[in-house]
Amino acid sequence: MTSEPTRRSSLTRFAWLSIAAAILTIALKATAYL
């Protein structure tokens, strides 16, 4: 099980990416409503 740390790091990176995308979408919607 040597691939566990790499999988976890890539998973965390994907999580941060999705969070950033959600924040970006919310920001775009907010600016569109203004």
mmCIF file of C-alpha atoms in Angstrom:
data_model
loop_
_atom_site.group_PDB
_atom_site.id
_atom_site.type_symbol
_atom_site.label_atom_id
_atom_site.label_comp_id
_atom_site.label_asym_id
_atom_site.label_seq_id
_atom_site.Cartn_x
_atom_site.Cartn_y
_atom_site.Cartn_z
ATOM 1 C CA MET A 1 0.000 0.000 0.000
ATOM 2 C CA THR A 2 2.640 2.535 -1.025
ATOM 3 C CA SER A 3 0.232 4.412 -3.320
ATOM 4 C CA GLU A 4 -1.941 5.550 -0.392
ATOM 5 C CA PRO A 5 -0.213 8.922 0.272
ATOM 6 C CA THR A 6 -0.228 9.844 -3.420
ATOM 7 C CA ARG A 7 -3.907 8.993 -3.740
ATOM 8 C CA ARG A 8 -4.704 11.025 -0.657
ATOM 9 C CA SER A 9 -2.754 14.067 -1.894
ATOM 10 C CA SER A 10 -4.450 13.932 -5.298
ATOM 11 C CA LEU A 11 -7.809 13.554 -3.554
ATOM 12 C CA THR A 12 -7.116 16.610 -1.388
ATOM 13 C CA ARG A 13 -6.048 18.556 -4.472
ATOM 14 C CA PHE A 14 -9.306 17.603 -6.208
ATOM 15 C CA ALA A 15 -11.278 18.654 -3.122
ATOM 16 C CA TRP A 16 -9.576 22.069 -3.033
ATOM 17 C CA LEU A 17 -10.158 22.422 -6.786
ATOM 18 C CA SER A 18 -13.883 21.731 -6.447
ATOM 19 C CA ILE A 19 -14.106 24.142 -3.495
ATOM 20 C CA ALA A 20 -12.363 26.843 -5.525
ATOM 21 C CA ALA A 21 -14.696 26.193 -8.468
ATOM 22 C CA ALA A 22 -17.742 26.489 -6.199
ATOM 23 C CA ILE A 23 -16.470 29.774 -4.751
ATOM 24 C CA LEU A 24 -15.773 31.063 -8.259
ATOM 25 C CA THR A 25 -19.286 30.130 -9.398
ATOM 26 C CA ILE A 26 -20.840 31.829 -6.365
ATOM 27 C CA ALA A 27 -18.745 34.944 -6.990
ATOM 28 C CA LEU A 28 -19.786 35.036 -10.656
ATOM 29 C CA LYS A 29 -23.465 34.684 -9.710
ATOM 30 C CA ALA A 30 -23.101 37.413 -7.085
ATOM 31 C CA THR A 31 -21.541 39.822 -9.578
ATOM 32 C CA ALA A 32 -24.217 38.936 -12.132
ATOM 33 C CA TYR A 33 -26.962 39.834 -9.643
ATOM 34 C CA LEU A 34 -25.330 43.166 -8.766
#
